[in-house]
Amino acid sequence: MSGGARAGGAALRGCPTLINAAGPVTRLSGAPLAPGVLDAMVEAETASVDMFDLQAHASRAIAQATGAEAGIVTTGAAAGLMLGTAACLAGLDVGRMNALPDTDGPSEIIVARGQRNGYDHACLAAGARFAEIGMSEGLAGAGVRDAEPWDYEAAIGPRTAAILYVESSRSQPPLTEVAEVARASAVPLIVDAAAELPPARNLERFVAEGADLVAYSGGKALGGPAGTGILCGRRDLIASAALQCLDMDIPRAAFCPPADFIDTSRLRGLPRQGIGRGCKPGKHEIFGLLAALEHFIAEGDEARHARWRDICQQIADGIGPFAPAEMVVEGAGDPGRVPLLTMRCADRAAANALRAGLATGSEPVQSRVDPFRPEFLILNPICLRAPEIPRLIAKLSAYLDRKGGRTDG
Ligand SMILES: *Cc1c(COP(=O)(O)O)cnc(C)c1O
């Protein structure tokens, strides 16, 4: 064991490991790969391919799954936002591609203030600036309104390059209403749907509701490699995104990508290595993501939900006599949701103490405290591997027992 591992602790090739009951977050190395993903990645090792052929192949599979005209595999949803923004800023103008992040064209992205978040840094990195609209007065506890369709309409002008919409159950106004405004002004609408799978119908929903580009994470509940994602949408925008992340070190005469993927007649030349070069996926990741997508659709929401619900129930049953008074599997009846095992603690401090207590020792257990209900500890089943469950139960039981059988801190 190397010096990096905890004394006597669990380790993977010398690196300390943990049990992840916090869900598929990047910080904790994402979700377990779906069945078939590793096999696809191993098989990818047996041959060489042209990466334009491979992304065109991916595009057809993504189009099939999402109903979009086209798509590419990216290195995550954030990469999708950056490439999608670059596509909106440059279109198929090769000069503009080469100049990014500088641009002499429209470069503002309209976004609702309440939807700003750390991941939208990716849009700025491509060269855009945000024009913020609306206020989340409801969330602030100081009113009833959020951004409204007219706010978007009023903000659209000659500098507008796109609208960014961050999808969540709390997003206001509904996407359909923003899409209507975007369509009327021919402004591209980018949707960040990174964590909106499941339900599986969300693969098609945002394109159907009028999004021009949609970014998903591959490494969250989709079960693809942690460093992958999907960007799907309008064919011309996806072509622009592809040209700005694929390897362009090729003479124009030798450049003959599949015509359904890149229409070369619309290019006056070839761009140099693009602004997205730094987020290139390899063929192993692309084949892996496609296998995950296939499995995600084949397994279906019901079976996936039952699998996750069983893990929650196993933990609930396992801690038996040590269980806190209020412990439920939330979302257990809704196959479109990720079921979560939630435990109500005495107060915020008790919940934090429980979370912190579980995160100590030779094999830390990572969990979450709900930011909207800070007295609730939440265990997410997605990243729990079967052999880890008894160890999690033992640790949780021991901690709850030490605290007198109740989570009162
Ligand atoms: C996770 C997340 C991202 C980033 O996704 P990656 O695939 O890790 O790049 C972006 N936006 C939202 C809303 C997210 O939840």
Coordinates of C-alpha atoms and ligand atoms in Angstrom, one line a residue:
M1 CA 0.0 0.0 0.0
S2 CA 1.3 3.4 -0.8
G3 CA 1.7 6.3 1.6
G4 CA -1.4 7.9 0.1
A5 CA -3.9 5.4 1.7
R6 CA -5.4 5.8 5.1
A7 CA -3.7 3.7 7.8
G8 CA -5.5 0.3 7.6
G9 CA -8.1 1.7 5.3
A10 CA -9.7 0.5 2.1
A11 CA -7.6 1.2 -1.0
L12 CA -7.5 0.8 -4.7
R13 CA -4.0 0.3 -6.0
G14 CA -2.8 2.4 -3.1
C15 CA -5.4 5.1 -3.4
P16 CA -7.9 5.4 -0.5
T17 CA -11.5 4.4 -1.4
L18 CA -14.9 5.3 0.1
I19 CA -18.5 4.3 -0.1
N20 CA -20.5 6.7 -2.1
A21 CA -24.1 7.2 -0.9
A22 CA -24.1 10.8 -2.1
G23 CA -25.1 10.0 -5.7
P24 CA -23.3 10.3 -9.0
V25 CA -21.2 13.4 -8.4
T26 CA -18.0 14.1 -10.2
R27 CA -16.1 14.8 -7.0
L28 CA -16.7 11.2 -5.9
S29 CA -15.8 9.7 -9.3
G30 CA -19.3 9.4 -10.8
A31 CA -21.6 6.4 -11.0
P32 CA -20.8 2.7 -11.6
L33 CA -20.6 1.9 -15.3
A34 CA -23.8 0.3 -16.8
P35 CA -23.5 -3.3 -17.9
G36 CA -21.9 -3.5 -21.3
V37 CA -20.0 -0.2 -21.0
L38 CA -16.6 -1.7 -20.0
D39 CA -17.0 -4.4 -22.7
A40 CA -17.6 -1.7 -25.3
M41 CA -14.5 0.2 -24.2
V42 CA -12.4 -3.0 -24.3
E43 CA -13.7 -3.8 -27.8
A44 CA -12.9 -0.2 -28.9
E45 CA -9.3 -1.1 -28.2
T46 CA -9.2 -3.7 -31.1
A47 CA -9.3 -1.3 -34.0
S48 CA -8.6 2.2 -35.2
V49 CA -11.3 4.5 -36.6
D50 CA -11.7 7.9 -38.2
M51 CA -13.0 10.1 -35.4
F52 CA -15.4 11.9 -37.8
D53 CA -16.8 8.5 -38.8
L54 CA -17.2 7.6 -35.1
Q55 CA -18.9 10.9 -34.1
A56 CA -21.2 10.5 -37.1
H57 CA -22.0 7.0 -35.9
A58 CA -22.7 8.4 -32.4
S59 CA -24.8 11.1 -34.0
R60 CA -27.1 8.6 -35.6
A61 CA -27.5 6.7 -32.3
I62 CA -28.1 9.9 -30.3
A63 CA -30.6 11.2 -32.9
Q64 CA -32.5 7.9 -32.6
A65 CA -32.5 8.2 -28.8
T66 CA -33.4 11.9 -28.5
G67 CA -35.4 12.7 -31.7
A68 CA -32.8 15.5 -32.4
E69 CA -31.3 15.9 -35.9
A70 CA -27.8 15.1 -34.7
G71 CA -25.6 14.8 -31.7
I72 CA -22.0 14.2 -30.5
V73 CA -20.4 12.6 -27.5
T74 CA -18.7 15.2 -25.4
T75 CA -16.4 15.1 -22.3
G76 CA -19.4 16.0 -20.1
A77 CA -22.4 18.3 -19.9
A78 CA -20.1 21.3 -19.2
A79 CA -18.1 20.5 -22.4
G80 CA -21.5 20.3 -24.1
L81 CA -22.4 23.8 -22.9
M82 CA -19.0 25.1 -24.0
L83 CA -19.2 23.5 -27.5
G84 CA -22.9 24.4 -27.8
T85 CA -22.1 28.0 -27.0
A86 CA -19.1 28.0 -29.5
A87 CA -21.5 26.7 -32.1
C88 CA -24.0 29.5 -31.4
L89 CA -21.2 32.1 -31.6
A90 CA -19.5 30.9 -34.7
G91 CA -22.1 28.9 -36.7
L92 CA -20.4 27.5 -39.7
D93 CA -18.2 30.6 -40.1
V94 CA -14.7 29.2 -40.1
G95 CA -13.1 32.6 -39.4
R96 CA -15.3 33.0 -36.3
M97 CA -14.4 29.5 -35.1
N98 CA -10.7 30.4 -35.4
A99 CA -11.2 33.6 -33.4
L100 CA -13.0 32.2 -30.4
P101 CA -13.2 33.2 -27.5
D102 CA -12.9 36.5 -29.3
T103 CA -15.8 37.3 -31.5
D104 CA -17.1 40.3 -33.5
G105 CA -20.5 38.8 -33.8
P106 CA -23.4 38.5 -31.4
S107 CA -22.0 37.1 -28.1
E108 CA -24.7 37.6 -25.4
I109 CA -26.5 34.7 -23.8
I110 CA -29.7 35.5 -22.1
V111 CA -30.2 33.6 -18.9
A112 CA -32.6 33.8 -15.9
R113 CA -30.8 35.0 -12.8
G114 CA -32.2 32.2 -10.8
Q115 CA -30.7 29.7 -13.2
R116 CA -27.1 31.0 -13.0
N117 CA -24.8 28.3 -11.6
G118 CA -21.1 27.3 -11.5
Y119 CA -21.3 25.1 -14.5
D120 CA -22.3 28.0 -16.8
H121 CA -18.6 29.1 -16.6
A122 CA -18.4 26.8 -19.6
C123 CA -20.5 29.2 -21.7
L124 CA -18.2 32.1 -20.7
A125 CA -15.1 30.1 -21.6
A126 CA -16.3 29.8 -25.2
G127 CA -16.4 33.6 -25.4
A128 CA -20.0 34.5 -24.5
R129 CA -21.2 37.0 -21.9
F130 CA -24.4 36.6 -19.9
A131 CA -27.4 39.0 -20.1
E132 CA -29.3 38.2 -16.9
I133 CA -33.0 38.6 -16.6
G134 CA -35.7 38.1 -14.0
M135 CA -35.5 37.5 -10.3
S136 CA -36.2 34.3 -8.3
E137 CA -38.4 36.1 -5.7
G138 CA -40.0 32.8 -4.7
L139 CA -36.7 31.2 -3.8
A140 CA -35.6 34.3 -2.1
G141 CA -38.7 34.2 0.1
A142 CA -39.5 37.7 -1.0
G143 CA -42.2 37.5 -3.6
V144 CA -44.0 35.2 -6.0
R145 CA -42.5 35.6 -9.4
D146 CA -39.4 34.4 -11.3
A147 CA -38.3 35.3 -14.8
E148 CA -41.2 35.5 -17.3
P149 CA -41.5 35.0 -21.0
W150 CA -41.6 38.7 -21.6
D151 CA -38.3 39.2 -19.8
Y152 CA -36.7 37.0 -22.4
E153 CA -38.5 38.8 -25.2
A154 CA -37.4 42.2 -24.0
A155 CA -33.8 41.1 -23.6
I156 CA -33.4 39.9 -27.2
G157 CA -31.5 42.3 -29.4
P158 CA -28.7 42.5 -32.0
R159 CA -26.1 41.2 -29.6
T160 CA -28.1 38.1 -28.6
A161 CA -26.3 34.8 -29.5
A162 CA -28.5 32.3 -27.6
I163 CA -30.7 31.7 -24.6
L164 CA -29.5 29.3 -21.9
Y165 CA -32.1 27.4 -20.0
V166 CA -31.1 25.2 -17.0
E167 CA -33.7 22.5 -16.6
S168 CA -34.8 21.4 -13.1
S169 CA -38.1 20.7 -11.3
R170 CA -37.9 24.3 -10.0
S171 CA -37.1 26.1 -13.3
Q172 CA -39.5 28.9 -14.2
P173 CA -41.0 29.7 -16.7
P174 CA -41.6 26.3 -18.3
L175 CA -39.2 25.5 -21.2
T176 CA -42.1 25.4 -23.7
E177 CA -42.8 29.1 -23.0
V178 CA -39.1 30.1 -23.4
A179 CA -38.9 28.0 -26.6
E180 CA -41.8 29.9 -28.0
V181 CA -40.0 33.3 -27.5
A182 CA -36.7 31.8 -28.9
R183 CA -38.5 30.4 -32.0
A184 CA -40.3 33.7 -32.7
S185 CA -36.9 35.6 -32.8
A186 CA -34.9 32.7 -34.3
V187 CA -32.5 32.7 -31.3
P188 CA -30.9 29.3 -30.5
L189 CA -32.1 27.8 -27.2
I190 CA -29.5 25.8 -25.3
V191 CA -30.8 23.6 -22.5
D192 CA -28.6 22.3 -19.7
A193 CA -30.2 19.0 -18.8
A194 CA -27.1 17.5 -17.2
A195 CA -28.8 15.7 -14.4
E196 CA -32.3 15.3 -15.8
L197 CA -32.0 11.5 -16.5
P198 CA -34.0 9.5 -15.5
P199 CA -36.8 9.6 -16.5
A200 CA -35.9 8.1 -19.9
R201 CA -38.6 10.3 -21.6
N202 CA -36.4 13.3 -20.8
L203 CA -34.1 12.1 -23.6
E204 CA -36.7 13.3 -26.1
R205 CA -38.6 15.9 -24.1
F206 CA -36.4 19.0 -24.4
V207 CA -35.9 18.7 -28.2
A208 CA -39.6 18.0 -28.6
E209 CA -40.3 21.2 -26.5
G210 CA -38.2 23.3 -28.8
A211 CA -34.6 23.2 -27.6
D212 CA -32.0 23.8 -30.3
L213 CA -29.2 22.2 -28.3
V214 CA -29.4 19.9 -25.2
A215 CA -26.5 18.9 -23.0
Y216 CA -26.6 15.8 -20.8
S217 CA -24.0 14.3 -18.5
G218 CA -22.9 10.7 -19.4
G219 CA -21.4 10.0 -16.0
K220 CA -24.4 10.6 -13.8
A221 CA -27.4 8.2 -13.8
L222 CA -26.9 7.3 -17.4
G223 CA -24.0 5.0 -16.3
G224 CA -21.5 6.0 -18.9
P225 CA -17.8 6.9 -18.3
A226 CA -17.5 9.8 -15.8
G227 CA -15.8 11.9 -18.3
T228 CA -18.5 11.8 -21.0
G229 CA -21.7 13.6 -22.0
I230 CA -24.1 14.2 -24.9
L231 CA -24.7 17.3 -26.9
C232 CA -27.7 16.9 -29.3
G233 CA -29.8 19.2 -31.4
R234 CA -29.9 21.1 -34.7
R235 CA -27.7 19.5 -37.4
D236 CA -25.8 22.8 -38.4
L237 CA -25.1 23.6 -34.7
I238 CA -23.9 20.0 -34.0
A239 CA -21.7 20.2 -37.1
S240 CA -20.1 23.4 -35.8
A241 CA -19.6 21.9 -32.4
A242 CA -17.9 18.8 -33.9
L243 CA -15.6 21.0 -36.1
Q244 CA -14.5 22.9 -33.0
C245 CA -13.6 19.8 -30.9
L246 CA -12.4 17.1 -33.4
D247 CA -8.9 17.0 -34.7
M248 CA -8.7 19.3 -37.7
D249 CA -5.1 18.7 -38.6
I250 CA -5.9 17.5 -42.2
P251 CA -5.6 19.0 -45.7
R252 CA -8.9 20.3 -47.1
A253 CA -8.7 17.9 -50.0
A254 CA -8.5 14.9 -47.7
F255 CA -11.4 16.0 -45.6
C256 CA -14.5 13.9 -46.4
P257 CA -16.6 13.4 -43.3
P258 CA -20.0 11.6 -43.6
A259 CA -22.2 14.0 -45.5
D260 CA -25.2 13.5 -43.1
F261 CA -22.9 14.7 -40.3
I262 CA -20.9 17.6 -41.8
D263 CA -22.1 19.4 -45.0
T264 CA -18.7 20.5 -46.3
S265 CA -20.3 22.6 -49.1
R266 CA -21.2 25.1 -46.4
L267 CA -17.6 25.6 -45.3
R268 CA -15.3 28.1 -47.1
G269 CA -12.3 26.4 -45.5
L270 CA -11.4 24.2 -42.6
P271 CA -11.0 25.7 -39.1
R272 CA -7.8 25.1 -37.2
Q273 CA -7.8 23.2 -33.9
G274 CA -10.9 24.7 -32.2
I275 CA -11.7 26.1 -28.8
G276 CA -13.1 22.7 -27.8
R277 CA -9.9 20.8 -28.5
G278 CA -9.1 20.6 -24.8
C279 CA -12.2 18.5 -24.2
K280 CA -11.8 15.8 -26.8
P281 CA -13.3 12.4 -25.9
G282 CA -11.4 9.3 -27.0
K283 CA -12.9 6.4 -28.9
H284 CA -13.1 4.3 -25.8
E285 CA -15.2 6.9 -24.0
I286 CA -17.5 7.4 -27.1
F287 CA -18.2 3.6 -27.5
G288 CA -18.6 3.4 -23.7
L289 CA -21.2 6.3 -23.6
L290 CA -23.1 4.7 -26.5
A291 CA -23.3 1.4 -24.7
A292 CA -24.6 3.2 -21.6
L293 CA -27.2 5.0 -23.6
E294 CA -28.4 1.8 -25.1
H295 CA -28.6 0.1 -21.7
F296 CA -30.4 3.1 -20.2
I297 CA -33.1 2.8 -22.8
A298 CA -33.3 -1.0 -22.7
E299 CA -33.5 -1.3 -18.9
G300 CA -36.3 1.2 -18.7
D301 CA -37.4 3.4 -15.8
E302 CA -39.4 0.7 -13.9
A303 CA -36.6 -1.8 -13.7
R304 CA -34.0 0.8 -12.9
H305 CA -36.2 2.3 -10.2
A306 CA -36.9 -1.1 -8.6
R307 CA -33.2 -1.9 -8.5
W308 CA -32.4 1.4 -6.7
R309 CA -35.5 1.1 -4.4
D310 CA -34.3 -2.3 -3.4
I311 CA -30.9 -0.9 -2.3
C312 CA -32.7 1.8 -0.2
Q313 CA -35.0 -0.8 1.4
Q314 CA -32.0 -3.1 2.1
I315 CA -30.3 -0.3 4.0
A316 CA -33.6 0.6 5.8
D317 CA -34.1 -3.0 6.9
G318 CA -30.5 -3.5 7.7
I319 CA -30.2 -0.7 10.3
G320 CA -33.5 -2.0 11.8
P321 CA -33.5 -1.3 15.6
F322 CA -31.1 1.7 15.1
A323 CA -33.3 3.4 12.6
P324 CA -34.3 7.0 13.4
A325 CA -38.0 7.6 14.1
E326 CA -38.6 9.2 10.7
M327 CA -37.0 7.3 7.8
V328 CA -38.6 6.9 4.4
V329 CA -37.7 5.9 0.9
E330 CA -38.7 9.1 -1.0
G331 CA -39.9 8.9 -4.5
A332 CA -40.5 5.1 -4.1
G333 CA -43.8 5.2 -6.0
D334 CA -42.5 7.2 -9.0
P335 CA -40.4 5.2 -11.6
G336 CA -39.3 8.4 -13.2
R337 CA -37.5 9.5 -10.0
V338 CA -34.4 8.3 -8.2
P339 CA -35.6 6.9 -4.9
L340 CA -33.7 8.3 -1.9
L341 CA -33.5 7.0 1.7
T342 CA -34.1 10.0 3.9
M343 CA -33.7 10.2 7.7
R344 CA -35.0 13.1 9.7
C345 CA -32.6 14.2 12.4
A346 CA -33.4 16.4 15.4
D347 CA -32.1 19.5 13.6
R348 CA -29.6 20.9 11.1
A349 CA -26.6 20.3 13.5
A350 CA -27.6 16.7 14.1
A351 CA -27.9 16.0 10.4
N352 CA -24.5 17.6 9.8
A353 CA -23.0 15.6 12.7
L354 CA -24.4 12.4 11.2
R355 CA -23.1 13.2 7.8
A356 CA -19.7 14.1 9.2
G357 CA -19.6 11.0 11.4
L358 CA -20.2 8.7 8.5
A359 CA -17.5 10.3 6.5
T360 CA -14.7 9.4 9.0
G361 CA -12.8 6.2 9.6
S362 CA -10.9 3.7 7.4
E363 CA -13.8 3.5 4.8
P364 CA -15.7 6.8 4.8
V365 CA -19.3 6.8 3.8
Q366 CA -20.3 9.9 1.8
S367 CA -23.9 11.1 2.1
R368 CA -25.7 14.4 1.7
V369 CA -27.7 16.9 3.8
D370 CA -30.7 18.3 1.9
P371 CA -30.0 22.1 1.3
F372 CA -33.7 22.8 1.3
R373 CA -34.4 20.7 4.4
P374 CA -31.2 20.8 6.4
E375 CA -32.4 18.4 9.1
F376 CA -32.6 15.6 6.6
L377 CA -29.7 13.2 5.8
I378 CA -30.0 11.7 2.4
L379 CA -28.6 8.4 1.1
N380 CA -28.6 8.0 -2.7
P381 CA -28.5 4.4 -4.0
I382 CA -27.1 5.0 -7.5
C383 CA -23.4 4.5 -6.7
L384 CA -23.6 1.7 -4.1
R385 CA -22.1 -1.5 -5.2
A386 CA -23.6 -4.8 -3.7
P387 CA -20.6 -5.7 -1.4
E388 CA -20.5 -2.1 0.0
I389 CA -24.1 -2.3 1.3
P390 CA -23.5 -4.5 4.4
R391 CA -20.5 -2.3 5.3
L392 CA -22.5 0.8 5.0
I393 CA -25.3 -0.7 7.1
A394 CA -22.7 -1.7 9.8
K395 CA -21.2 1.8 9.9
L396 CA -24.6 3.5 10.0
S397 CA -25.9 1.2 12.7
A398 CA -22.8 1.7 14.8
Y399 CA -23.0 5.4 14.5
L400 CA -26.7 5.5 15.3
D401 CA -26.2 3.1 18.2
R402 CA -23.5 5.3 19.6
K403 CA -25.9 8.2 19.5
G404 CA -28.4 6.3 21.6
G405 CA -30.3 4.7 18.7
R406 CA -31.7 8.0 17.6
T407 CA -30.3 10.7 15.3
D408 CA -30.7 13.4 17.8
G409 CA -27.1 14.3 17.6
Ligands
LIG1 C1 -23.5 17.9 -13.2 C2 -24.0 19.2 -13.9 C3 -23.3 19.8 -14.9 C4 -21.9 19.3 -15.3 O1 -22.0 18.1 -15.9 P1 -20.6 17.3 -16.3 O2 -21.1 16.1 -17.1 O3 -20.0 16.9 -15.0 O4 -19.8 18.2 -17.1 C5 -23.8 20.9 -15.6 N1 -25.0 21.4 -15.2 C6 -25.7 20.8 -14.2 C7 -27.1 21.4 -13.9 C8 -25.3 19.7 -13.5 O5 -26.0 19.2 -12.6

